[in-house]
Short mmCIF file of C-alpha atoms and ligand atoms in Angstrom, two decimals:
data_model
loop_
_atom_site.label_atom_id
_atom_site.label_comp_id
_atom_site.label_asym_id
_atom_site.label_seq_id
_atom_site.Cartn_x
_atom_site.Cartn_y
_atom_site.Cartn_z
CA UNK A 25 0.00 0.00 0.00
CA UNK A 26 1.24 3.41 -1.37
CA UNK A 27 1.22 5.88 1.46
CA UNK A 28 -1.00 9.47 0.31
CA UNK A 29 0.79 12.33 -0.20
CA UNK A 30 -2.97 14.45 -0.17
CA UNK A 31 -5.73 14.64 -3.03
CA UNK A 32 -5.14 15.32 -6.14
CA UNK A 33 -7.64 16.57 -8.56
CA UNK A 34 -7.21 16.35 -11.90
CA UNK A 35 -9.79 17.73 -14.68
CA UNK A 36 -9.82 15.78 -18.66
CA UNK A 37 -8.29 12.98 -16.62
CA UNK A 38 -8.75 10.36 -18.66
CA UNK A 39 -7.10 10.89 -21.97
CA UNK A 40 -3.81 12.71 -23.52
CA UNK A 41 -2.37 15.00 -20.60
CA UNK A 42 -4.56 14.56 -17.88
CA UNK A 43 -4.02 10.63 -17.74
CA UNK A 44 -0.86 10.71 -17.87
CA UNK A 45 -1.12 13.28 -14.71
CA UNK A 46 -2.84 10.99 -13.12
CA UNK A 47 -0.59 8.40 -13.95
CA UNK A 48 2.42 10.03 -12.13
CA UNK A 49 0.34 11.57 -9.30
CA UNK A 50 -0.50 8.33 -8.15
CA UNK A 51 3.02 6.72 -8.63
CA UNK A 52 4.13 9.65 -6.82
CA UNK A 53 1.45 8.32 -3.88
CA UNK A 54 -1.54 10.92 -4.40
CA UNK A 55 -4.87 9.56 -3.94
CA UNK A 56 -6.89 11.18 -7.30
CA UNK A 57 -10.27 12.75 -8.27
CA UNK A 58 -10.74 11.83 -11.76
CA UNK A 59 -13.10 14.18 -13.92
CA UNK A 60 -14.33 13.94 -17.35
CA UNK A 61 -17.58 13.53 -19.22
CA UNK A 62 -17.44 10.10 -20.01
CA UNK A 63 -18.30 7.89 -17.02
CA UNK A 64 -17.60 4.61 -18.20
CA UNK A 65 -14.31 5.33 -19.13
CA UNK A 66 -13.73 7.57 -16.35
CA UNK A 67 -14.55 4.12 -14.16
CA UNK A 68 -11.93 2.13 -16.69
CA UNK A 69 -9.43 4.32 -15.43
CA UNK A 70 -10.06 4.87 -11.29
CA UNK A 71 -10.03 0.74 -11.54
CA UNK A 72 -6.34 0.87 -13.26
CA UNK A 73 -4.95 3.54 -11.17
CA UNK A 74 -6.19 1.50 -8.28
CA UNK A 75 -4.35 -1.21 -8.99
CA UNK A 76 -1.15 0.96 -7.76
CA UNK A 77 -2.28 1.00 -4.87
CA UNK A 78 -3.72 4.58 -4.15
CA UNK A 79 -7.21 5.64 -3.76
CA UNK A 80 -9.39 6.64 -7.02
CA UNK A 81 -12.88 9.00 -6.75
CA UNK A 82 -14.25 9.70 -10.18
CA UNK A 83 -16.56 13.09 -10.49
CA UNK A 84 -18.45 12.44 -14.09
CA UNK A 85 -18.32 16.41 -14.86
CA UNK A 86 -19.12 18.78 -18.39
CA UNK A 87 -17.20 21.57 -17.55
CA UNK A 88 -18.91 23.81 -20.07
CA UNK A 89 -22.10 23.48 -17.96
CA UNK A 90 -22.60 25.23 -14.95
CA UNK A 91 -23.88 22.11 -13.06
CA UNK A 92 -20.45 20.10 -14.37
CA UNK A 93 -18.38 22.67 -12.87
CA UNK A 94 -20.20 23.57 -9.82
CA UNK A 95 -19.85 19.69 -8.58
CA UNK A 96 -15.93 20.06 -9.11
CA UNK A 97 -15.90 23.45 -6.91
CA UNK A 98 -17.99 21.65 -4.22
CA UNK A 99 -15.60 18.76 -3.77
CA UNK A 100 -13.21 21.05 -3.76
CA UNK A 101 -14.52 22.97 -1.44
CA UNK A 102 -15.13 19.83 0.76
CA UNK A 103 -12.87 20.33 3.75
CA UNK A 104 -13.51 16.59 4.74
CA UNK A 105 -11.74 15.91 1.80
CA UNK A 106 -8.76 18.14 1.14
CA UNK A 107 -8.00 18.91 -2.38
CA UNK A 108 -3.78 18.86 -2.15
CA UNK A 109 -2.94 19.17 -5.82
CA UNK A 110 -5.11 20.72 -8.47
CA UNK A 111 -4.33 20.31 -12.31
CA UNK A 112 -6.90 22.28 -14.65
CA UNK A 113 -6.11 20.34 -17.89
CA UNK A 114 -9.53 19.89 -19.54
CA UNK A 115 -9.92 21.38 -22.61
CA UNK A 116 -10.50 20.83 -26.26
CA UNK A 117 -9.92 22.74 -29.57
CA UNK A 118 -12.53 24.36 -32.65
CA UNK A 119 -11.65 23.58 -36.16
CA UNK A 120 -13.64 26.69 -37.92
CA UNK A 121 -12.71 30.40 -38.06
CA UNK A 122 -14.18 32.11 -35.32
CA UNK A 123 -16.89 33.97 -37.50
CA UNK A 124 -17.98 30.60 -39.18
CA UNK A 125 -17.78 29.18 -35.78
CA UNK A 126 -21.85 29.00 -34.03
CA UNK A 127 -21.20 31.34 -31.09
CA UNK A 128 -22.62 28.79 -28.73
CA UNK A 129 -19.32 26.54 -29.87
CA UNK A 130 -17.06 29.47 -28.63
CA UNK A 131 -19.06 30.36 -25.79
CA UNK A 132 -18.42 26.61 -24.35
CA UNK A 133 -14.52 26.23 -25.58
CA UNK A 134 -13.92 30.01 -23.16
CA UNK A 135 -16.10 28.16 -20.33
CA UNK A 136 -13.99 24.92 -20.13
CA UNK A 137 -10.57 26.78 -21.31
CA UNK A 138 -11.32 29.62 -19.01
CA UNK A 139 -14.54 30.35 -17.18
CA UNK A 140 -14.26 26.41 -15.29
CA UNK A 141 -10.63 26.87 -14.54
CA UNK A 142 -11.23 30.26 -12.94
CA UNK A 143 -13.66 28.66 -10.82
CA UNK A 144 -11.66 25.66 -9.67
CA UNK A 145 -8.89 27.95 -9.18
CA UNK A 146 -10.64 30.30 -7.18
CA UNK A 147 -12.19 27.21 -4.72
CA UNK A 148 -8.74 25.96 -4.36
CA UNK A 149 -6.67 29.06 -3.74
CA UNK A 150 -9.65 29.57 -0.58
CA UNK A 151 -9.07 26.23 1.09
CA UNK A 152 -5.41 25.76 0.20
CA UNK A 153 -4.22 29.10 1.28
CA UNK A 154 -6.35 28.68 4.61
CA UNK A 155 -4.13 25.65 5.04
CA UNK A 156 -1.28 27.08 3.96
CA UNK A 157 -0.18 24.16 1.46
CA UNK A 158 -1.12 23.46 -1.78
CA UNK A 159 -0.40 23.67 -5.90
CA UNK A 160 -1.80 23.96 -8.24
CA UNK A 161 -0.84 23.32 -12.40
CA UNK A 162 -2.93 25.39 -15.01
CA UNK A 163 -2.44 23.18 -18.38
CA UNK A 164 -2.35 26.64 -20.80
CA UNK A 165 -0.69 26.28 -24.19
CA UNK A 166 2.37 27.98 -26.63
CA UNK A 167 -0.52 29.76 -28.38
CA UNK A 168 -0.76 31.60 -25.35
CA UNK A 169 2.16 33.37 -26.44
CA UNK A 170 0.86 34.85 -29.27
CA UNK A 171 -2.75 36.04 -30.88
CA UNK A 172 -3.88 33.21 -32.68
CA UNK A 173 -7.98 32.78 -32.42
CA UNK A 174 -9.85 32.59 -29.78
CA UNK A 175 -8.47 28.90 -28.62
CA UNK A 176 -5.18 31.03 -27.94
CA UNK A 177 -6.57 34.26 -26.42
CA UNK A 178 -8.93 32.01 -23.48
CA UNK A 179 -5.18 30.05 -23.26
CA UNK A 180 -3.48 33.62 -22.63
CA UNK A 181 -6.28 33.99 -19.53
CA UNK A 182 -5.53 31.07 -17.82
CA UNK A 183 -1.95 31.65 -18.69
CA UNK A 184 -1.46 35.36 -17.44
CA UNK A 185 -3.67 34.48 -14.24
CA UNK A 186 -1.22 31.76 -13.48
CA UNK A 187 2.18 33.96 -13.68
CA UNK A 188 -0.08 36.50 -11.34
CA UNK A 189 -1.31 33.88 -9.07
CA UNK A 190 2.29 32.28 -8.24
CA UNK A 191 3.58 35.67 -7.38
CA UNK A 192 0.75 36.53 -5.18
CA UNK A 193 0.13 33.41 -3.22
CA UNK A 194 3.47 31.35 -3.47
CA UNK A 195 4.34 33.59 -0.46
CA UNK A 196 1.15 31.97 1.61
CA UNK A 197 2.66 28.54 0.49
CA UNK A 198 0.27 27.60 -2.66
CA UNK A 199 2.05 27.29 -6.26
CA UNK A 200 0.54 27.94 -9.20
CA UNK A 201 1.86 26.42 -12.16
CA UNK A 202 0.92 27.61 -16.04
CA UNK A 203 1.75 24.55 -18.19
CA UNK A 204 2.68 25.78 -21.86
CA UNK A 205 2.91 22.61 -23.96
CA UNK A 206 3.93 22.92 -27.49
CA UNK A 207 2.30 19.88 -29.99
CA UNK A 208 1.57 16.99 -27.79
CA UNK A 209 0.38 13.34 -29.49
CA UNK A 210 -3.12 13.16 -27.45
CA UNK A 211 -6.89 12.84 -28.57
CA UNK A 212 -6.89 16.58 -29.15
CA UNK A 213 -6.63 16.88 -32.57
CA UNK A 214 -8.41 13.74 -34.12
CA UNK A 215 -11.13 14.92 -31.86
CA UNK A 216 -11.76 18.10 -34.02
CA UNK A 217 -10.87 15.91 -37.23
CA UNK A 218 -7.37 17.00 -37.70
CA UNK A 219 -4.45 14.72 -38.99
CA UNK A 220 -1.14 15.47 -37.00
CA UNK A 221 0.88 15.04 -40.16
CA UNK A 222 -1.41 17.86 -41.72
CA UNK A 223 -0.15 20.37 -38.80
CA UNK A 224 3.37 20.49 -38.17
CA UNK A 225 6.52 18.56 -38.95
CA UNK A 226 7.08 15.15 -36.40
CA UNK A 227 10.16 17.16 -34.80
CA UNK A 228 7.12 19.21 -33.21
CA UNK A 229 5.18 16.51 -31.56
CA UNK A 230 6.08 15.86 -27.70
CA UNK A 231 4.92 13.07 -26.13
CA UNK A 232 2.93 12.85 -23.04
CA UNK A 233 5.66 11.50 -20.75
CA UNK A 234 7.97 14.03 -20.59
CA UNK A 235 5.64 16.69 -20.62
CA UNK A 236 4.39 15.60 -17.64
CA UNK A 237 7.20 14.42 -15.84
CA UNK A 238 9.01 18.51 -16.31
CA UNK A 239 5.75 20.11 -15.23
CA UNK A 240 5.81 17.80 -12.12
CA UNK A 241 9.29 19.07 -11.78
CA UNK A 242 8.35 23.17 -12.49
CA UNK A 243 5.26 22.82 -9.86
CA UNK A 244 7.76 20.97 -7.53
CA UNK A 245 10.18 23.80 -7.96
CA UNK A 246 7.37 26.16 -7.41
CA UNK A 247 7.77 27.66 -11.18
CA UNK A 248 5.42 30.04 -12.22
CA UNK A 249 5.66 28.67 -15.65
CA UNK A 250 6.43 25.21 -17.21
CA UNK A 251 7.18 24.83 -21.14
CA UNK A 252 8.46 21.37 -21.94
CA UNK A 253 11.33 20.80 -24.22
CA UNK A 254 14.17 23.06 -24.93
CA UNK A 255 12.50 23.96 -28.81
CA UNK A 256 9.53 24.91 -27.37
CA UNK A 257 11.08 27.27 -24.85
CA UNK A 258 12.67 28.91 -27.84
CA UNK A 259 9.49 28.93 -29.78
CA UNK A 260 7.67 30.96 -26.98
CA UNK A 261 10.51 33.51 -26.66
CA UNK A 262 9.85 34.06 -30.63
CA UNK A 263 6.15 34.19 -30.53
CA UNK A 264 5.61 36.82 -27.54
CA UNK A 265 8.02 38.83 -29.51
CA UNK A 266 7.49 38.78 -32.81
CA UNK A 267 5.91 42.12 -34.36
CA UNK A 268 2.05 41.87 -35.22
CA UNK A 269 2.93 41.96 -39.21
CA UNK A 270 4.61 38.47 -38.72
CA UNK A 271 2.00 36.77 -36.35
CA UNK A 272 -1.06 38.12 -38.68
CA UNK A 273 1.00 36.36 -41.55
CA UNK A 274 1.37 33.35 -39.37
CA UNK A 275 -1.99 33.36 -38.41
CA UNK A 276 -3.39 33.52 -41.71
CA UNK A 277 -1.70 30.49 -43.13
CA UNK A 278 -4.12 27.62 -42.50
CA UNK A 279 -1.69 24.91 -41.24
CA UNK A 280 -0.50 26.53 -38.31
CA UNK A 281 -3.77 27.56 -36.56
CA UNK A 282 -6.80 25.36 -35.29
CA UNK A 283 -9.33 26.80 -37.04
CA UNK A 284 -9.71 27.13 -40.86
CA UNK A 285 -12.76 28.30 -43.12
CA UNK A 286 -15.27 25.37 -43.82
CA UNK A 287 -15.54 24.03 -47.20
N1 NAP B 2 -2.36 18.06 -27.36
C1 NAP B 2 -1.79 19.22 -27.62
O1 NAP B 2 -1.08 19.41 -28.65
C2 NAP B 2 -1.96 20.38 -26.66
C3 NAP B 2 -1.09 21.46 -26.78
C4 NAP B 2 -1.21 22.53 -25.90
C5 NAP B 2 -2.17 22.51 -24.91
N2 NAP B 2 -3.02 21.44 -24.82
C6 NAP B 2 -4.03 21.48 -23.76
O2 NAP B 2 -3.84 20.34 -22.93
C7 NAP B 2 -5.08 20.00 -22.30
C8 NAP B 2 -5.33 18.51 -22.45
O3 NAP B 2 -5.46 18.23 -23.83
P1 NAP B 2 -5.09 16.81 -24.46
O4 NAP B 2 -4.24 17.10 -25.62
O5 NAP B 2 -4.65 15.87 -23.40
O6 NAP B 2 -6.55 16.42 -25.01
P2 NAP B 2 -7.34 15.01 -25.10
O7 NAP B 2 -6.40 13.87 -25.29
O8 NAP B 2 -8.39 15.25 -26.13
O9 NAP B 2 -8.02 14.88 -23.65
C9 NAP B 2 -8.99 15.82 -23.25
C10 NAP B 2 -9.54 15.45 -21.88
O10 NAP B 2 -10.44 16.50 -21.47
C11 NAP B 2 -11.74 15.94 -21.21
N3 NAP B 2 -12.74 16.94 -21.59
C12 NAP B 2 -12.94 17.48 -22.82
N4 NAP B 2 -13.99 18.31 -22.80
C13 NAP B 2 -14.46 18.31 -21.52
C14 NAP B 2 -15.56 18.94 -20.88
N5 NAP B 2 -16.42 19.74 -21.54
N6 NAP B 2 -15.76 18.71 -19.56
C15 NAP B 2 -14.94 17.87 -18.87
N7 NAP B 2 -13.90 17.24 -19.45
C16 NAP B 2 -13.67 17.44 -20.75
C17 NAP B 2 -11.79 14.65 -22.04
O11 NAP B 2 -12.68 13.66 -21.51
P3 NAP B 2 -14.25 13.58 -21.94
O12 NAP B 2 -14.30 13.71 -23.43
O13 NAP B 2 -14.73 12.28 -21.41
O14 NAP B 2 -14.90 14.73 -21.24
C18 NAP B 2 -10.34 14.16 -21.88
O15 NAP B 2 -10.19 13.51 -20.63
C19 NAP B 2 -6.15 20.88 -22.95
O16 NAP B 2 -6.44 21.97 -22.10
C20 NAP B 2 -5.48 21.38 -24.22
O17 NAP B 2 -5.99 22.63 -24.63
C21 NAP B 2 -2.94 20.37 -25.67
#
């Protein structure tokens, strides 16, 4: 029997990023809140992780729907139950230029990329700082870094509220961590019906492992940010300061961005 190191919730735990969060969380001895939509395979993967020996709850959650995201800020907010480690990872990407796009579409990707992770953030910043412990790991994105639709200005939110939030609470002892992957091979992007090869060279694509395992390192370090692999880093440095006549160029040509025009 694995011995708990606290609670840790993780959101979009059961695919891409999130799993493999939950993965090393529990090998690292958390006991895990699993939330996602789907409940069968949310089940699938509590009965794995339990298997390691730690202790799995599974919240079946739609975190662009108030009721989905008001059930993760009351277990949160259980005090029963501390919540030791947060990771807001859920999320999911639009495949349609934002004035093609039905507004009800964008309205839902800024509640789960933003609106649920301000919520969850603000629930855990109240019980963690009144203990004095906690982190939490805000799973943002390299389009944060630059202007590229509004899948990378809701990523910029959660991204600039992060940087802000480790300054102003790592003092009361909770970390806030803003992880900035590049390309990762997940579900992501077969989810919206794009092909990986259509979207950047394979040199781009990280896998999950790594990307974990260094923003487990950051958040242990107390980082405010977390950008994994050394050609990403670079990347961001370009894209938050490249002039506005480059990134409208690079936002106009279709295989860089998530969205294109249908048709
Ligand atoms: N993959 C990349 O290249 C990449 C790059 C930069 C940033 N990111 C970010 O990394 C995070 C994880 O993405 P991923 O690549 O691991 O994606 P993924 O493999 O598609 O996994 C997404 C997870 O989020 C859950 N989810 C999706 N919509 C949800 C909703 N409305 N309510 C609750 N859960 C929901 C999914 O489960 P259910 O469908 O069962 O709900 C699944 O567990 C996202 O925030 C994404 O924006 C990804």
């Amino acid at each position: 029997m694995v011995v708990s190191l606290g609670t840790a919730l993780i959101t979009g735990a059961t695919a891409g990023i999130g799993a493999e969060f939950a993965v090393q969380l529990a090998a690292r001895g958390h006991d895990l809140v699993l939330v996602a939509r789907d409940e069968q395979r949310l089940e699938r993967m509590a009965d794995a992780l339990r298997g390691r020996g730690v202790g799995v709850e599974v919240l079946a959650a739609d975190l662009s729907e108030p009721a989905g995201v008001a059930r993760v800020v009351g277990r949160v907010d259980d005090e029963t139950r501390p919540i030791e480690v947060v990771v807001n990872n859920a999320g999911f990407g639009l495949h349609t230029d934002f004035d093609l796009s039905p507004v009800e579409d964008e309205v839902r990707l800024l509640e789960v990329l933003a609106t649920a992770p301000l919520r969850i953030n603000h629930a855990a910043l109240r019980s963690m700082v009144a203990r004095g412990r906690g982190r939490i790991v805000n799973v943002t994105s390299v389009a944060a870094f630059a202007p590229l639709g509004s899948y990378s200005a809701a990523k910029a939110w959660l991204h600039t509220f992060s940087r802000w939030a480790n300054a102003f609470y790592r003092p009361a002892g909770v970390t806030v961590t803003a992880l900035a992957p590049g390309y990762v091979r997940t579900e992501f992007h077969a989810r919206v019906g794009l092909e990986r090869s259509s979207m950047a060279p394979e040199w781009l694509w990280l896998n999950v492992e790594p990307v974990v395992r260094q923003a487990l390192r950051d958040s242990d370090r107390g980082r405010a940010m977390s950008i994994p692999s050394a050609r990403y880093a670079v990347i961001a440095r370009i894209a938050s300061a490249l002039p506005l006549g480059v990134i409208s160029w690079v936002a106009r040509r279709e295989r860089w961005g998530f969205s294109r025009r249908r048709g």
